[in-house]
């Protein structure tokens, strides 16, 4: 197997927020939202970030786009360190990196017509010399995502949730990006509409050689669309690997618990379930020493509280655990 081309990578990426009191005065307490994350996204793949709410996956995705400034670490896109890029440089970079947001209504300006919502990036970057040429490109994009071109002059409230998300996808495609960060793009949609949007994303990926960072808490959705999965817990990466490998034999205890929590219609599978994850997620202000998962892990030992597990490669995947499962 030839070596895959890395499109975007992070090196020890960290984000911390200093808490403030009701008067706006900073406290000594710090929220450790993302702590030292290093990973690679390969060209043409879909890498999914999964984990419970508050694990830092959306913060990480937005840092990769520099929508949130990292506290420490580096972001490399096509080999270039974009961490310290100026606003002008990032405006050019946004031709290559785009985002699809979770709420298709909140992400679209209700005062703008579809022609302007989709055409705004084209006008901002002056890609077409005339208004007519821009409109034709907008119609092409609408056709690509399954929106009828005669709806050019409609407003967002005149569309269903699924149609609004298609408009958001068309907007993200407008500049022919290489990487699209999909932040929970189907979680606000009905189940029947979710499958349509997921199939659309897969078709567009094949047609335009797109790369996706797909952020989700729904492991059923993740299984369908992902090539690789990155599992996060409390700002740390637990496990990274090929989708089928992780679903077949998770090595990190947290990954196993997440998979066991997925609802199943098969009563035999429900009977085979072992222990379900219980307890509250530790505070990001005062995370546990050593392994951050140890307070919820039934397999933990003394060393888990003394030393943080290093990310190591085992059987083709990366795991941050002192005692990986199945070994």
PDB file of N, CA, C and O in Angstrom, residues 7-48:
ATOM      1  N   UNK A   7      -3.282  15.839   3.989  1.00  0.00           N
ATOM      2  CA  UNK A   7      -3.802  17.144   3.582  1.00  0.00           C
ATOM      3  C   UNK A   7      -3.689  18.143   4.724  1.00  0.00           C
ATOM      4  O   UNK A   7      -3.220  19.269   4.538  1.00  0.00           O
ATOM      5  N   UNK A   8      -4.129  17.747   5.908  1.00  0.00           N
ATOM      6  CA  UNK A   8      -4.047  18.614   7.086  1.00  0.00           C
ATOM      7  C   UNK A   8      -3.573  17.810   8.285  1.00  0.00           C
ATOM      8  O   UNK A   8      -3.960  16.649   8.446  1.00  0.00           O
ATOM      9  N   UNK A   9      -2.745  18.414   9.096  1.00  0.00           N
ATOM     10  CA  UNK A   9      -2.287  17.743  10.316  1.00  0.00           C
ATOM     11  C   UNK A   9      -2.201  18.753  11.448  1.00  0.00           C
ATOM     12  O   UNK A   9      -2.059  19.957  11.226  1.00  0.00           O
ATOM     13  N   UNK A  10      -2.311  18.241  12.666  1.00  0.00           N
ATOM     14  CA  UNK A  10      -2.143  19.088  13.846  1.00  0.00           C
ATOM     15  C   UNK A  10      -0.990  18.530  14.671  1.00  0.00           C
ATOM     16  O   UNK A  10      -0.760  17.327  14.698  1.00  0.00           O
ATOM     17  N   UNK A  11      -0.296  19.414  15.340  1.00  0.00           N
ATOM     18  CA  UNK A  11       0.822  19.031  16.188  1.00  0.00           C
ATOM     19  C   UNK A  11       0.633  19.642  17.577  1.00  0.00           C
ATOM     20  O   UNK A  11       0.699  20.862  17.750  1.00  0.00           O
ATOM     21  N   UNK A  12       0.313  18.779  18.542  1.00  0.00           N
ATOM     22  CA  UNK A  12       0.162  19.207  19.932  1.00  0.00           C
ATOM     23  C   UNK A  12      -0.821  20.375  20.067  1.00  0.00           C
ATOM     24  O   UNK A  12      -0.600  21.317  20.828  1.00  0.00           O
ATOM     25  N   UNK A  13      -1.924  20.314  19.346  1.00  0.00           N
ATOM     26  CA  UNK A  13      -2.887  21.417  19.334  1.00  0.00           C
ATOM     27  C   UNK A  13      -3.632  21.488  20.668  1.00  0.00           C
ATOM     28  O   UNK A  13      -4.165  20.487  21.160  1.00  0.00           O
ATOM     29  N   UNK A  14      -3.662  22.683  21.232  1.00  0.00           N
ATOM     30  CA  UNK A  14      -4.208  22.888  22.572  1.00  0.00           C
ATOM     31  C   UNK A  14      -5.074  24.138  22.608  1.00  0.00           C
ATOM     32  O   UNK A  14      -4.750  25.149  21.989  1.00  0.00           O
ATOM     33  N   UNK A  15      -6.197  24.037  23.342  1.00  0.00           N
ATOM     34  CA  UNK A  15      -7.028  25.217  23.567  1.00  0.00           C
ATOM     35  C   UNK A  15      -7.463  25.258  25.019  1.00  0.00           C
ATOM     36  O   UNK A  15      -8.062  24.309  25.546  1.00  0.00           O
ATOM     37  N   UNK A  16      -7.149  26.360  25.670  1.00  0.00           N
ATOM     38  CA  UNK A  16      -7.533  26.566  27.068  1.00  0.00           C
ATOM     39  C   UNK A  16      -8.276  27.898  27.193  1.00  0.00           C
ATOM     40  O   UNK A  16      -7.926  28.872  26.540  1.00  0.00           O
ATOM     41  N   UNK A  17      -9.313  27.889  28.020  1.00  0.00           N
ATOM     42  CA  UNK A  17     -10.088  29.103  28.280  1.00  0.00           C
ATOM     43  C   UNK A  17      -9.945  29.478  29.754  1.00  0.00           C
ATOM     44  O   UNK A  17     -10.149  28.645  30.621  1.00  0.00           O
ATOM     45  N   UNK A  18      -9.599  30.723  29.989  1.00  0.00           N
ATOM     46  CA  UNK A  18      -9.495  31.197  31.365  1.00  0.00           C
ATOM     47  C   UNK A  18     -10.867  31.671  31.834  1.00  0.00           C
ATOM     48  O   UNK A  18     -11.524  32.477  31.176  1.00  0.00           O
ATOM     49  N   UNK A  19     -11.318  31.137  32.952  1.00  0.00           N
ATOM     50  CA  UNK A  19     -12.634  31.485  33.476  1.00  0.00           C
ATOM     51  C   UNK A  19     -12.650  32.906  34.029  1.00  0.00           C
ATOM     52  O   UNK A  19     -11.638  33.425  34.495  1.00  0.00           O
ATOM     53  N   UNK A  20     -13.849  33.523  33.962  1.00  0.00           N
ATOM     54  CA  UNK A  20     -14.035  34.858  34.522  1.00  0.00           C
ATOM     55  C   UNK A  20     -15.213  34.834  35.484  1.00  0.00           C
ATOM     56  O   UNK A  20     -16.131  34.022  35.353  1.00  0.00           O
ATOM     57  N   UNK A  21     -15.184  35.745  36.457  1.00  0.00           N
ATOM     58  CA  UNK A  21     -16.323  35.842  37.371  1.00  0.00           C
ATOM     59  C   UNK A  21     -17.397  36.734  36.751  1.00  0.00           C
ATOM     60  O   UNK A  21     -17.274  37.195  35.612  1.00  0.00           O
ATOM     61  N   UNK A  22     -18.454  36.998  37.492  1.00  0.00           N
ATOM     62  CA  UNK A  22     -19.585  37.772  36.968  1.00  0.00           C
ATOM     63  C   UNK A  22     -19.219  39.217  36.636  1.00  0.00           C
ATOM     64  O   UNK A  22     -19.959  39.901  35.918  1.00  0.00           O
ATOM     65  N   UNK A  23     -18.083  39.696  37.137  1.00  0.00           N
ATOM     66  CA  UNK A  23     -17.634  41.052  36.849  1.00  0.00           C
ATOM     67  C   UNK A  23     -16.641  41.103  35.684  1.00  0.00           C
ATOM     68  O   UNK A  23     -16.103  42.152  35.363  1.00  0.00           O
ATOM     69  N   UNK A  24     -16.396  39.943  35.079  1.00  0.00           N
ATOM     70  CA  UNK A  24     -15.473  39.898  33.949  1.00  0.00           C
ATOM     71  C   UNK A  24     -14.021  39.801  34.336  1.00  0.00           C
ATOM     72  O   UNK A  24     -13.137  39.903  33.484  1.00  0.00           O
ATOM     73  N   UNK A  25     -13.759  39.597  35.624  1.00  0.00           N
ATOM     74  CA  UNK A  25     -12.371  39.482  36.094  1.00  0.00           C
ATOM     75  C   UNK A  25     -11.919  38.030  35.966  1.00  0.00           C
ATOM     76  O   UNK A  25     -12.638  37.104  36.340  1.00  0.00           O
ATOM     77  N   UNK A  26     -10.743  37.831  35.423  1.00  0.00           N
ATOM     78  CA  UNK A  26     -10.230  36.480  35.203  1.00  0.00           C
ATOM     79  C   UNK A  26      -9.908  35.771  36.511  1.00  0.00           C
ATOM     80  O   UNK A  26      -9.366  36.366  37.437  1.00  0.00           O
ATOM     81  N   UNK A  27     -10.264  34.489  36.549  1.00  0.00           N
ATOM     82  CA  UNK A  27      -9.914  33.646  37.683  1.00  0.00           C
ATOM     83  C   UNK A  27      -8.645  32.868  37.361  1.00  0.00           C
ATOM     84  O   UNK A  27      -8.136  32.889  36.244  1.00  0.00           O
ATOM     85  N   UNK A  28      -8.147  32.166  38.361  1.00  0.00           N
ATOM     86  CA  UNK A  28      -6.976  31.317  38.137  1.00  0.00           C
ATOM     87  C   UNK A  28      -7.353  30.007  37.442  1.00  0.00           C
ATOM     88  O   UNK A  28      -6.494  29.322  36.902  1.00  0.00           O
ATOM     89  N   UNK A  29      -8.637  29.666  37.465  1.00  0.00           N
ATOM     90  CA  UNK A  29      -9.079  28.408  36.873  1.00  0.00           C
ATOM     91  C   UNK A  29      -9.064  28.472  35.353  1.00  0.00           C
ATOM     92  O   UNK A  29      -9.388  29.494  34.751  1.00  0.00           O
ATOM     93  N   UNK A  30      -8.696  27.340  34.747  1.00  0.00           N
ATOM     94  CA  UNK A  30      -8.592  27.234  33.291  1.00  0.00           C
ATOM     95  C   UNK A  30      -9.382  26.024  32.820  1.00  0.00           C
ATOM     96  O   UNK A  30      -9.301  24.946  33.411  1.00  0.00           O
ATOM     97  N   UNK A  31     -10.157  26.205  31.739  1.00  0.00           N
ATOM     98  CA  UNK A  31     -10.864  25.083  31.112  1.00  0.00           C
ATOM     99  C   UNK A  31      -9.954  24.475  30.055  1.00  0.00           C
ATOM    100  O   UNK A  31      -9.533  25.154  29.116  1.00  0.00           O
ATOM    101  N   UNK A  32      -9.647  23.189  30.213  1.00  0.00           N
ATOM    102  CA  UNK A  32      -8.789  22.490  29.257  1.00  0.00           C
ATOM    103  C   UNK A  32      -9.673  21.854  28.182  1.00  0.00           C
ATOM    104  O   UNK A  32     -10.047  20.690  28.262  1.00  0.00           O
ATOM    105  N   UNK A  33     -10.026  22.636  27.158  1.00  0.00           N
ATOM    106  CA  UNK A  33     -10.976  22.189  26.141  1.00  0.00           C
ATOM    107  C   UNK A  33     -10.367  21.147  25.211  1.00  0.00           C
ATOM    108  O   UNK A  33     -10.984  20.122  24.918  1.00  0.00           O
ATOM    109  N   UNK A  34      -9.161  21.418  24.718  1.00  0.00           N
ATOM    110  CA  UNK A  34      -8.419  20.481  23.858  1.00  0.00           C
ATOM    111  C   UNK A  34      -6.982  20.469  24.352  1.00  0.00           C
ATOM    112  O   UNK A  34      -6.391  21.531  24.552  1.00  0.00           O
ATOM    113  N   UNK A  35      -6.435  19.275  24.540  1.00  0.00           N
ATOM    114  CA  UNK A  35      -5.106  19.169  25.159  1.00  0.00           C
ATOM    115  C   UNK A  35      -4.156  18.316  24.331  1.00  0.00           C
ATOM    116  O   UNK A  35      -4.237  17.089  24.336  1.00  0.00           O
ATOM    117  N   UNK A  36      -3.278  18.975  23.606  1.00  0.00           N
ATOM    118  CA  UNK A  36      -2.186  18.287  22.928  1.00  0.00           C
ATOM    119  C   UNK A  36      -2.601  17.268  21.888  1.00  0.00           C
ATOM    120  O   UNK A  36      -2.085  16.150  21.881  1.00  0.00           O
ATOM    121  N   UNK A  37      -3.489  17.648  20.989  1.00  0.00           N
ATOM    122  CA  UNK A  37      -3.982  16.715  19.966  1.00  0.00           C
ATOM    123  C   UNK A  37      -3.092  16.764  18.728  1.00  0.00           C
ATOM    124  O   UNK A  37      -2.863  17.822  18.148  1.00  0.00           O
ATOM    125  N   UNK A  38      -2.618  15.590  18.324  1.00  0.00           N
ATOM    126  CA  UNK A  38      -1.835  15.444  17.091  1.00  0.00           C
ATOM    127  C   UNK A  38      -2.498  14.380  16.227  1.00  0.00           C
ATOM    128  O   UNK A  38      -2.662  13.237  16.667  1.00  0.00           O
ATOM    129  N   UNK A  39      -2.877  14.768  15.014  1.00  0.00           N
ATOM    130  CA  UNK A  39      -3.489  13.802  14.100  1.00  0.00           C
ATOM    131  C   UNK A  39      -3.291  14.263  12.664  1.00  0.00           C
ATOM    132  O   UNK A  39      -2.890  15.391  12.404  1.00  0.00           O
ATOM    133  N   UNK A  40      -3.580  13.355  11.730  1.00  0.00           N
ATOM    134  CA  UNK A  40      -3.468  13.651  10.310  1.00  0.00           C
ATOM    135  C   UNK A  40      -4.791  13.360   9.618  1.00  0.00           C
ATOM    136  O   UNK A  40      -5.476  12.398   9.966  1.00  0.00           O
ATOM    137  N   UNK A  41      -5.116  14.189   8.634  1.00  0.00           N
ATOM    138  CA  UNK A  41      -6.259  13.937   7.763  1.00  0.00           C
ATOM    139  C   UNK A  41      -5.699  13.707   6.369  1.00  0.00           C
ATOM    140  O   UNK A  41      -5.000  14.574   5.826  1.00  0.00           O
ATOM    141  N   UNK A  42      -5.998  12.538   5.799  1.00  0.00           N
ATOM    142  CA  UNK A  42      -5.454  12.180   4.503  1.00  0.00           C
ATOM    143  C   UNK A  42      -6.353  12.656   3.367  1.00  0.00           C
ATOM    144  O   UNK A  42      -7.590  12.689   3.496  1.00  0.00           O
ATOM    145  N   UNK A  43      -5.744  13.004   2.266  1.00  0.00           N
ATOM    146  CA  UNK A  43      -6.481  13.500   1.107  1.00  0.00           C
ATOM    147  C   UNK A  43      -7.480  12.459   0.618  1.00  0.00           C
ATOM    148  O   UNK A  43      -7.149  11.296   0.449  1.00  0.00           O
ATOM    149  N   UNK A  44      -8.734  12.896   0.418  1.00  0.00           N
ATOM    150  CA  UNK A  44      -9.768  12.037  -0.133  1.00  0.00           C
ATOM    151  C   UNK A  44     -10.515  11.179   0.866  1.00  0.00           C
ATOM    152  O   UNK A  44     -11.452  10.471   0.492  1.00  0.00           O
ATOM    153  N   UNK A  45     -10.153  11.249   2.137  1.00  0.00           N
ATOM    154  CA  UNK A  45     -10.801  10.401   3.136  1.00  0.00           C
ATOM    155  C   UNK A  45     -11.849  11.168   3.934  1.00  0.00           C
ATOM    156  O   UNK A  45     -11.946  12.399   3.858  1.00  0.00           O
ATOM    157  N   UNK A  46     -12.632  10.422   4.710  1.00  0.00           N
ATOM    158  CA  UNK A  46     -13.509  11.011   5.715  1.00  0.00           C
ATOM    159  C   UNK A  46     -13.021  10.547   7.077  1.00  0.00           C
ATOM    160  O   UNK A  46     -13.101   9.366   7.401  1.00  0.00           O
ATOM    161  N   UNK A  47     -12.485  11.487   7.850  1.00  0.00           N
ATOM    162  CA  UNK A  47     -12.071  11.207   9.220  1.00  0.00           C
ATOM    163  C   UNK A  47     -13.150  11.750  10.145  1.00  0.00           C
ATOM    164  O   UNK A  47     -13.501  12.931  10.078  1.00  0.00           O
ATOM    165  N   UNK A  48     -13.695  10.892  10.999  1.00  0.00           N
ATOM    166  CA  UNK A  48     -14.748  11.320  11.924  1.00  0.00           C
ATOM    167  C   UNK A  48     -14.200  11.515  13.326  1.00  0.00           C
ATOM    168  O   UNK A  48     -13.442  10.678  13.827  1.00  0.00           O
TER     169      UNK A  48
END
